PDB file of C-alpha atoms in Angstrom:
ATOM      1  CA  UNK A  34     -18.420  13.911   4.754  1.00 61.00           C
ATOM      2  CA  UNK A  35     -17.135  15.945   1.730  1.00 62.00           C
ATOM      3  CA  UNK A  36     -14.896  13.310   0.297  1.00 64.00           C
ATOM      4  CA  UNK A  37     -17.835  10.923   0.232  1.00 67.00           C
ATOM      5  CA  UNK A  38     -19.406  13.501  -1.263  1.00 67.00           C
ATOM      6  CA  UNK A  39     -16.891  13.310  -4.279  1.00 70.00           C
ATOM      7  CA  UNK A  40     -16.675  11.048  -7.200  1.00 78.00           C
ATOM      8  CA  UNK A  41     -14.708   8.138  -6.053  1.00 87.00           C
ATOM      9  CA  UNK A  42     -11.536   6.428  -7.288  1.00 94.00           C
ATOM     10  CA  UNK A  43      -9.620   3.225  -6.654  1.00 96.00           C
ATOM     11  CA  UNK A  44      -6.202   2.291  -6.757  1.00 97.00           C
ATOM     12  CA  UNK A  45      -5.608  -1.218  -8.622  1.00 98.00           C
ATOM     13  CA  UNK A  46      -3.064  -3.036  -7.771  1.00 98.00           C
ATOM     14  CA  UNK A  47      -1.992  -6.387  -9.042  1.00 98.00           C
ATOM     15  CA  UNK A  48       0.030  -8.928  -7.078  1.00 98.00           C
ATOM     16  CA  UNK A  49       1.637 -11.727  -9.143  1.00 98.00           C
ATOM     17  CA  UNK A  50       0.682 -15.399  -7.551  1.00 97.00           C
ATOM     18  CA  UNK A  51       2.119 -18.158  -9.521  1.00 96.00           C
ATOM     19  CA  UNK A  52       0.703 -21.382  -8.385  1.00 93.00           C
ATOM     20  CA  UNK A  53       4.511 -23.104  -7.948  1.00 94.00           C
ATOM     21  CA  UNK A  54       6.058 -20.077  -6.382  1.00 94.00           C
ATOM     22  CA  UNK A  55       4.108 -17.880  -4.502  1.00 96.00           C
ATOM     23  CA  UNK A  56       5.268 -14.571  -2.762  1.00 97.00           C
ATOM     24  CA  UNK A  57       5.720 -14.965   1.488  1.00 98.00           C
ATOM     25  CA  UNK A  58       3.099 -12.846   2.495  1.00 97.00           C
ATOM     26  CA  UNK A  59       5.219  -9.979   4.436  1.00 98.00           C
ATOM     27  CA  UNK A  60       7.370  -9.557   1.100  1.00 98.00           C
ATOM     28  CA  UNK A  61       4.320  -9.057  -0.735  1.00 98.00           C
ATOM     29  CA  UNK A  62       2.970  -6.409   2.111  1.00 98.00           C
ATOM     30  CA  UNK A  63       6.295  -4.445   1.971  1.00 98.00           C
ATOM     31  CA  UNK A  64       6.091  -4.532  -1.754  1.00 98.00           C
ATOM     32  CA  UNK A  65       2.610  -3.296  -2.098  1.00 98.00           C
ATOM     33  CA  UNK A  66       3.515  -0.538   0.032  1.00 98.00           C
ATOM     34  CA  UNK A  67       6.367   0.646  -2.076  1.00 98.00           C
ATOM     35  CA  UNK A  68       4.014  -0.012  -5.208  1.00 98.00           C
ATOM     36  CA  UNK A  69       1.858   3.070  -3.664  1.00 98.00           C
ATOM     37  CA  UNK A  70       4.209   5.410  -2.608  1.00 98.00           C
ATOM     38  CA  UNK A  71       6.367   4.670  -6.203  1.00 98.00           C
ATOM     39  CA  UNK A  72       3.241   5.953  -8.023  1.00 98.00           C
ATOM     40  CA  UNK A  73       2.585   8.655  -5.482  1.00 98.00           C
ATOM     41  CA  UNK A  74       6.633  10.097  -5.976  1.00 97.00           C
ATOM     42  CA  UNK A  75       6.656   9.548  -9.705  1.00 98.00           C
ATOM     43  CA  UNK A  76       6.852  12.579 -11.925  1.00 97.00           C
ATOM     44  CA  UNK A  77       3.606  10.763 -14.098  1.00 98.00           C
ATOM     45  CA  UNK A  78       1.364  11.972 -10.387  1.00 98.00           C
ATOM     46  CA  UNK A  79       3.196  15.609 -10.223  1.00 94.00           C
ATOM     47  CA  UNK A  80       1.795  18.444 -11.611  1.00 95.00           C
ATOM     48  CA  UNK A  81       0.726  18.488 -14.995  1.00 95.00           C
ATOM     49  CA  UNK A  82       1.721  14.528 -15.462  1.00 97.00           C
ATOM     50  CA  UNK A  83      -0.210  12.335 -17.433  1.00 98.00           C
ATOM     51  CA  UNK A  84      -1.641  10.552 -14.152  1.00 98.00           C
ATOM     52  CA  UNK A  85      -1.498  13.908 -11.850  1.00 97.00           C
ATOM     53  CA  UNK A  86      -5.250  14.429 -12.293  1.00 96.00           C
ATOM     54  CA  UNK A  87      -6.619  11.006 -11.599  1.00 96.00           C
ATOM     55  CA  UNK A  88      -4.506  11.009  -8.229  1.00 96.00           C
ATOM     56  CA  UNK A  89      -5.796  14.097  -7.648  1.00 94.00           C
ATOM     57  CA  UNK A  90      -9.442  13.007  -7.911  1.00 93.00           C
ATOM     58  CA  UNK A  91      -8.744  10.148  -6.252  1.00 94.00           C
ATOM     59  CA  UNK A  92      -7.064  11.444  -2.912  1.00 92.00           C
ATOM     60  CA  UNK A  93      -9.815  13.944  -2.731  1.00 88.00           C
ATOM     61  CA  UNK A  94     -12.198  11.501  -2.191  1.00 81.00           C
ATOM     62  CA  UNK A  95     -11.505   8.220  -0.259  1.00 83.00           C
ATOM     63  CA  UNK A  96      -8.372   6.505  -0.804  1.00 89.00           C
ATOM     64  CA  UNK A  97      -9.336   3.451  -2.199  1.00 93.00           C
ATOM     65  CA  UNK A  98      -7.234   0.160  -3.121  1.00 96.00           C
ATOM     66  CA  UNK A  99      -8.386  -3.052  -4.273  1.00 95.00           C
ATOM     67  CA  UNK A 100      -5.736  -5.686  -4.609  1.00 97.00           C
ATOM     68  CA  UNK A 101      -6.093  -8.459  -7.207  1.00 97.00           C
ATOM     69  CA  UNK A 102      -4.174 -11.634  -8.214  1.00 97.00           C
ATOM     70  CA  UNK A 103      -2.787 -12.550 -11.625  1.00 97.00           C
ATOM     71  CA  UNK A 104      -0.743 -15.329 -13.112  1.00 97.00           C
ATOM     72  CA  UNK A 105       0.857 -16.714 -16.153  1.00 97.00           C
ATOM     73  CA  UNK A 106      -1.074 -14.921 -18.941  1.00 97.00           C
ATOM     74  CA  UNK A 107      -3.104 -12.566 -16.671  1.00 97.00           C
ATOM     75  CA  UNK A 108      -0.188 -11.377 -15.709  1.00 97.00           C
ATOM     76  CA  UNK A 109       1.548 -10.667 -18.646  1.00 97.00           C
ATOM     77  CA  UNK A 110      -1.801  -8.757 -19.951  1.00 97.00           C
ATOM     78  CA  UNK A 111      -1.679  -6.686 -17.010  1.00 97.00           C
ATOM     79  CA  UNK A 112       1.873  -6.025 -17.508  1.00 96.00           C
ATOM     80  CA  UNK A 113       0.559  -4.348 -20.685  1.00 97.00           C
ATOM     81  CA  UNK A 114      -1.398  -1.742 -19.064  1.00 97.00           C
ATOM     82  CA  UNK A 115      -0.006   1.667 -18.250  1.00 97.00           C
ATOM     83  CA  UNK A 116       1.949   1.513 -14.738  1.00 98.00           C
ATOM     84  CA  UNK A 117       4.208   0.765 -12.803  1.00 98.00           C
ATOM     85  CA  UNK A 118       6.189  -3.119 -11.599  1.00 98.00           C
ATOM     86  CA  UNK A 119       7.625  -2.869  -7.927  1.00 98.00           C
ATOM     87  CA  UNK A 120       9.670  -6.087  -7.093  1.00 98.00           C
ATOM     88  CA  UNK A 121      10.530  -7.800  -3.432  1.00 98.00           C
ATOM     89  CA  UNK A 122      12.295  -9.996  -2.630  1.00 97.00           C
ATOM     90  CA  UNK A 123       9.792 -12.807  -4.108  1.00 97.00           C
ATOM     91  CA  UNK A 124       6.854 -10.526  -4.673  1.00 98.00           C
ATOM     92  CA  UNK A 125       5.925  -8.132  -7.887  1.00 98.00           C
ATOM     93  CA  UNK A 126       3.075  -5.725  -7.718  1.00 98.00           C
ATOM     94  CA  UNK A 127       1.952  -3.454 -10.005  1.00 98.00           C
ATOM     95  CA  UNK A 128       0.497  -0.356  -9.533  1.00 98.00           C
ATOM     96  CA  UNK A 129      -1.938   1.800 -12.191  1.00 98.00           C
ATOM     97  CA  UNK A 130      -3.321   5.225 -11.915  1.00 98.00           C
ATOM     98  CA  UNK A 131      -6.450   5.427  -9.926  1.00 97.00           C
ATOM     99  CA  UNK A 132     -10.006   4.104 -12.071  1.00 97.00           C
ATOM    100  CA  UNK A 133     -13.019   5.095 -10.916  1.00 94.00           C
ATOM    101  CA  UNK A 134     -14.742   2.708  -9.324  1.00 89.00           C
ATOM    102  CA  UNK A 135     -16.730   1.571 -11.941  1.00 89.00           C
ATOM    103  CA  UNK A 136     -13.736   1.767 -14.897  1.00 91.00           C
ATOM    104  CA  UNK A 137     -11.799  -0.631 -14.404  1.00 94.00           C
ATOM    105  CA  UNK A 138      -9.746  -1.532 -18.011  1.00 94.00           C
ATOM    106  CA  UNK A 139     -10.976  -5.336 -18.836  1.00 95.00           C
ATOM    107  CA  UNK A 140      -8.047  -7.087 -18.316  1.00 95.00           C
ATOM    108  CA  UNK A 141      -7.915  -5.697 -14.604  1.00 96.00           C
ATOM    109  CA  UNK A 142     -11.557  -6.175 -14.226  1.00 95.00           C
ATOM    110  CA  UNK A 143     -11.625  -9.988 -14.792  1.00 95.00           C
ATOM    111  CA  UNK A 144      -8.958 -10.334 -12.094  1.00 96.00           C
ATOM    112  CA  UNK A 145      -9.869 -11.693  -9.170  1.00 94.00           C
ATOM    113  CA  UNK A 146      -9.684 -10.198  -5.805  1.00 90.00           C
ATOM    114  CA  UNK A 147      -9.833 -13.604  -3.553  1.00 84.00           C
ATOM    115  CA  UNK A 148      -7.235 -16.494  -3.577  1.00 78.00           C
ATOM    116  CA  UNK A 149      -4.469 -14.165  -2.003  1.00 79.00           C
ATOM    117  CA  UNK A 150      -4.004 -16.284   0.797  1.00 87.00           C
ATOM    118  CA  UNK A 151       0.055 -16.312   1.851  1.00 96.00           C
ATOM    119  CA  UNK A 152       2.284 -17.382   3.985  1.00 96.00           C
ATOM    120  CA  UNK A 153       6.163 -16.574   5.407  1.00 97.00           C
ATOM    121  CA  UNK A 154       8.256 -19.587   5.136  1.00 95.00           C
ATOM    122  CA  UNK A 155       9.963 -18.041   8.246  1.00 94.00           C
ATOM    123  CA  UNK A 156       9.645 -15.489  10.773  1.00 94.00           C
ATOM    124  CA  UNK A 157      10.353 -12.213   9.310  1.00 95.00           C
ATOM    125  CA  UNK A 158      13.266 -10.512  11.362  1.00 94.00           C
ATOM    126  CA  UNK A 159      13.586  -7.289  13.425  1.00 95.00           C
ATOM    127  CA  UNK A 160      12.479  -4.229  11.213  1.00 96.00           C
ATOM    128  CA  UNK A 161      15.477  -1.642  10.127  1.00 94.00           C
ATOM    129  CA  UNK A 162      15.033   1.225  12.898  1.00 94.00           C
ATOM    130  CA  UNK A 163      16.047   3.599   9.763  1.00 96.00           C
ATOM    131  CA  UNK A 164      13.055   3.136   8.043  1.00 96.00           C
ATOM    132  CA  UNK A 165       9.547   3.185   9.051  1.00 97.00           C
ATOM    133  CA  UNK A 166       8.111   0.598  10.397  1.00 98.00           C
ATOM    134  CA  UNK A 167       3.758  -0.084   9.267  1.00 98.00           C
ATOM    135  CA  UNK A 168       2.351  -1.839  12.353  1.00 98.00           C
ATOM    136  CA  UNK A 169      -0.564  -4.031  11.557  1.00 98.00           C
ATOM    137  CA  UNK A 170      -3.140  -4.263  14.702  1.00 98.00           C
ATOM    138  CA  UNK A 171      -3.054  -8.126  16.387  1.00 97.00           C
ATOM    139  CA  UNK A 172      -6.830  -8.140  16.756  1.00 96.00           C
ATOM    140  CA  UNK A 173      -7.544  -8.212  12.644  1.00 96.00           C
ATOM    141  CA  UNK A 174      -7.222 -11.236  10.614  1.00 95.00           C
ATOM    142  CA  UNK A 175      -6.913 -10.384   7.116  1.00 95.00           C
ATOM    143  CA  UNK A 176      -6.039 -11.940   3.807  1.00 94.00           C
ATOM    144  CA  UNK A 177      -2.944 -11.019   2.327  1.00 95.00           C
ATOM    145  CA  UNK A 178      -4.717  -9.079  -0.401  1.00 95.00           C
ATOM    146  CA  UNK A 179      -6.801  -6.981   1.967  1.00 95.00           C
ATOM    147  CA  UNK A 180      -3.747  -6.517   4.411  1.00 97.00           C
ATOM    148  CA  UNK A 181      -1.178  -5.359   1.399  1.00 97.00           C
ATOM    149  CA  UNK A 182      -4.304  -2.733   0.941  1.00 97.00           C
ATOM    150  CA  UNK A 183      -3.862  -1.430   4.064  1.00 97.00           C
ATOM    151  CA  UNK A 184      -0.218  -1.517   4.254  1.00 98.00           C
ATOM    152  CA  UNK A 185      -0.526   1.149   1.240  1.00 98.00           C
ATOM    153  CA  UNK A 186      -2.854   2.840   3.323  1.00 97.00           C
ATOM    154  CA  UNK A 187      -0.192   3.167   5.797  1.00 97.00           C
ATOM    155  CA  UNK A 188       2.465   4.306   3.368  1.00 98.00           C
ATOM    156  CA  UNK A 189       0.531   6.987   1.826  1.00 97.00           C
ATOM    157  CA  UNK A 190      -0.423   8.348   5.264  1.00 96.00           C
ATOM    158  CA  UNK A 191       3.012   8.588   6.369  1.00 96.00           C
ATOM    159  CA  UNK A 192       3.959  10.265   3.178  1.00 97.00           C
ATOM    160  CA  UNK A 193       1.333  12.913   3.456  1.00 95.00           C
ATOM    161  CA  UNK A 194       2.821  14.026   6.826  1.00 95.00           C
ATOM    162  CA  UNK A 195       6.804  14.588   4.827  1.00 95.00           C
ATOM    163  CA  UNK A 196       8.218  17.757   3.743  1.00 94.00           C
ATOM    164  CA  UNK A 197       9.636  17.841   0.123  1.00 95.00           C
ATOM    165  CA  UNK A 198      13.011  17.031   1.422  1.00 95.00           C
ATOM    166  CA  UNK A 199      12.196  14.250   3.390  1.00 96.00           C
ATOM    167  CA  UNK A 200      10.080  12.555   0.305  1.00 96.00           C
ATOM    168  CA  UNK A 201      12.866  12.890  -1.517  1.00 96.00           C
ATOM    169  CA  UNK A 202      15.344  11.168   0.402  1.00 96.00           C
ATOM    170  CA  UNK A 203      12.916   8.672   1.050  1.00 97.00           C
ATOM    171  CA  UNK A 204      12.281   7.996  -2.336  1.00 97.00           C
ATOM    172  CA  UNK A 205      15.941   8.201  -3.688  1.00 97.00           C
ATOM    173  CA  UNK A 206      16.866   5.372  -1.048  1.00 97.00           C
ATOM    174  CA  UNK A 207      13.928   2.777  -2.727  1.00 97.00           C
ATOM    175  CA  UNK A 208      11.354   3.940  -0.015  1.00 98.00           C
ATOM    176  CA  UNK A 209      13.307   1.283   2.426  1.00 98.00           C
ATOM    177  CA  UNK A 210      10.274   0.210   5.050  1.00 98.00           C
ATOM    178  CA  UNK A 211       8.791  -2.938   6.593  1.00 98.00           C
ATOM    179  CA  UNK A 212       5.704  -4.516   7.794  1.00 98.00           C
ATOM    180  CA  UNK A 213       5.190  -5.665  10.792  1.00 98.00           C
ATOM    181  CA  UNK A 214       2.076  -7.522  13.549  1.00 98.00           C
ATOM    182  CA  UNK A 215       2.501  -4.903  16.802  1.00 98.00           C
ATOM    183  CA  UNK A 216       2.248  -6.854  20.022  1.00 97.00           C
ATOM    184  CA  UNK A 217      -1.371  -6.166  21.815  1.00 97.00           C
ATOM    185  CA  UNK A 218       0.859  -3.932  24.514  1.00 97.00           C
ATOM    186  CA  UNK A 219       2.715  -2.075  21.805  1.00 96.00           C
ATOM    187  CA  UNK A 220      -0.618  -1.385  19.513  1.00 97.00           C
ATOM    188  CA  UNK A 221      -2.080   0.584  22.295  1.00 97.00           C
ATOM    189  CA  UNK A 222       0.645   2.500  22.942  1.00 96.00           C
ATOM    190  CA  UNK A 223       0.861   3.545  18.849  1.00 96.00           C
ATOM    191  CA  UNK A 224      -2.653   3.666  18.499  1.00 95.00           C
ATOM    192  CA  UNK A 225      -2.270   6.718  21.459  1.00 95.00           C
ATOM    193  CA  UNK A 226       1.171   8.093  20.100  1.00 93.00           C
ATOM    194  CA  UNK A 227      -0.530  10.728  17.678  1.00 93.00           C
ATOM    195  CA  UNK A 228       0.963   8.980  14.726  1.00 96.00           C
ATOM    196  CA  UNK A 229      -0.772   8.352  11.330  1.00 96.00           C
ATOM    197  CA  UNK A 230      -3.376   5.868  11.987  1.00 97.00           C
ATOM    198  CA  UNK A 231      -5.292   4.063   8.966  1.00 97.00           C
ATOM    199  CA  UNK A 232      -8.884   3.916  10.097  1.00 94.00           C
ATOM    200  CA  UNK A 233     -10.912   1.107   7.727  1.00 88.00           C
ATOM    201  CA  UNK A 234     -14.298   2.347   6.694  1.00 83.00           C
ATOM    202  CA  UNK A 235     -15.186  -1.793   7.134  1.00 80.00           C
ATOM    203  CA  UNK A 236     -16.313  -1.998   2.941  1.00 79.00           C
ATOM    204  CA  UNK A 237     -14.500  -5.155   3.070  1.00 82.00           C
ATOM    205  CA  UNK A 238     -14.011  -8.592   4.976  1.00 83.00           C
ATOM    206  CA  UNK A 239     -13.209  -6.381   8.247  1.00 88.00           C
ATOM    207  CA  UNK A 240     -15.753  -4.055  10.682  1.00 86.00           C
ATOM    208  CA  UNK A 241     -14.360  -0.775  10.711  1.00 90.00           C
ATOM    209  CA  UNK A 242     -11.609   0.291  12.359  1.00 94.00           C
ATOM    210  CA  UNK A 243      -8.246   0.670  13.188  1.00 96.00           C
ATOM    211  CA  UNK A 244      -5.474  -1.187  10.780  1.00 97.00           C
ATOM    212  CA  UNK A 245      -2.317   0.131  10.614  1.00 98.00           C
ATOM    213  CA  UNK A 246      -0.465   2.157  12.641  1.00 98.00           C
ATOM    214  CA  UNK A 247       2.665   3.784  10.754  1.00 97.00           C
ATOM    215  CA  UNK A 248       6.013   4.431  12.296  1.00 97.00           C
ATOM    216  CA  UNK A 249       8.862   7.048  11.301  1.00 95.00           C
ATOM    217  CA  UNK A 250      12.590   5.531  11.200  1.00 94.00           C
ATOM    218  CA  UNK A 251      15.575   7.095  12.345  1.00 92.00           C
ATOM    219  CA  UNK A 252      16.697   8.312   8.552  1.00 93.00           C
ATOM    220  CA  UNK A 253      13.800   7.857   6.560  1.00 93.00           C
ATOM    221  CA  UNK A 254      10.185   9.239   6.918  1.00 92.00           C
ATOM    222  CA  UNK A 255      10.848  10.800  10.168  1.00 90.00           C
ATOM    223  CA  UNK A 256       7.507  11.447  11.662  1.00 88.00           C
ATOM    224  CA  UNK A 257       5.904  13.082  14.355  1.00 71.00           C
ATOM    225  CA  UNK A 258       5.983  11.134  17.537  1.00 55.00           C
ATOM    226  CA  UNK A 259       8.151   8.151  16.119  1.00 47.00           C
ATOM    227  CA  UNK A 260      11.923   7.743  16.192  1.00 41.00           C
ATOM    228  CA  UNK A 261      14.416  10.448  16.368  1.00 33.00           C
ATOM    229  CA  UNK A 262      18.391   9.997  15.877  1.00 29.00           C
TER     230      UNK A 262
END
């Protein structure tokens, strides 16, 4: 395909993992998520902006995104690289322009990508029918890093299908979403619903596939086949 054809890009993103307080997992998904679409809304990724042409480059090929872990001092080094901090509830991720693959800066580069094993201390509740909903599919097991990946695969799908107008009210309100396991039932029936579907080319821990499935809310991100007022 052409995009494989092109020079190809990643999107690094960092999640911080201290050892005595780590992120629950489905904060750190929903946080990752925002990290993507904050860089894909902000001004630096528009137009002439300083990042503009790197996103460029990299949507044109395949949309890439490694997630690594950093703590105490890697963090604060990576904090020192141009981009962006998105905080949870309990999770911060941060989110640089796109590298190509083999350019990562050093202090990203040392970072590693495994150990990103988390957990929910409890259930996460009913998502907010306002705002869309990412469905990951039952039958995948994935670490946390790979799954906050897809998640932003998910979130950058949905945001391709928005007008202007609906970007922007998205992105005024925080980019409110969640993150969520479908039921085996309710996969199918997304899977088939014509919405955006984040098909894994299997690089990593998974066979390729189907991941994500993501859903329009009532007020924000309304998209085609999802929920209407």
């Amino acid at each position: 395909m052409p995009r494989d054809e092109a020079p190809q890009f990643v999107l690094p993103l960092v999640v911080r993992i201290e050892r005595a307080a780590p992120p629950a997992r489905t904060d750190a998904l929903e946080t990752a998520a925002r990290a993507v679409l904050t860089l894909l809304g902000n001004e630096r990724s528009q137009g002439e902006g300083a990042w503009a042409e790197a996103v460029r480059d990299w949507q044109d090929a395949r949309i890439r995104k490694v997630v690594r872990r950093a703590r105490g001092a890697e963090w604060r080094r990576a904090e020192g690289l141009d981009g962006i901090t998105v905080t949870g509830t309990s999770a911060e991720v941060r989110v640089y322009p796109p590298v190509p693959l083999d350019g990562w800066p050093k202090d990203l580069a040392r970072l590693q990508v495994s150990g990103t094993e988390l957990e929910d201390p409890e259930p996460p509740l009913d998502p907010d029918p306002d705002a869309p909903v990412l469905w990951l599919n039952p039958g995948v097991t994935m670490s946390a890093g790979k799954s906050m990946a897809q998640a932003g695969h998910g979130a950058q799908l949905a945001w391709w299908e928005l007008a202007a107008p609906d970007r922007a009210a998205w992105r005024e309100a925080g980019y409110p979403l969640s993150v969520r396991t479908a039921t085996p039932a309710r996969w199918r029936d997304l899977v088939a619903s014509g919405l955006p579907v984040v098909r894994d080319a299997g690089f990593t821990e998974i066979a390729p596939g189907e991941t994500v499935v993501a859903e329009g809310g009532r007020r924000f991100c309304p998209l085609p086949g999802g929920r209407r007022p």
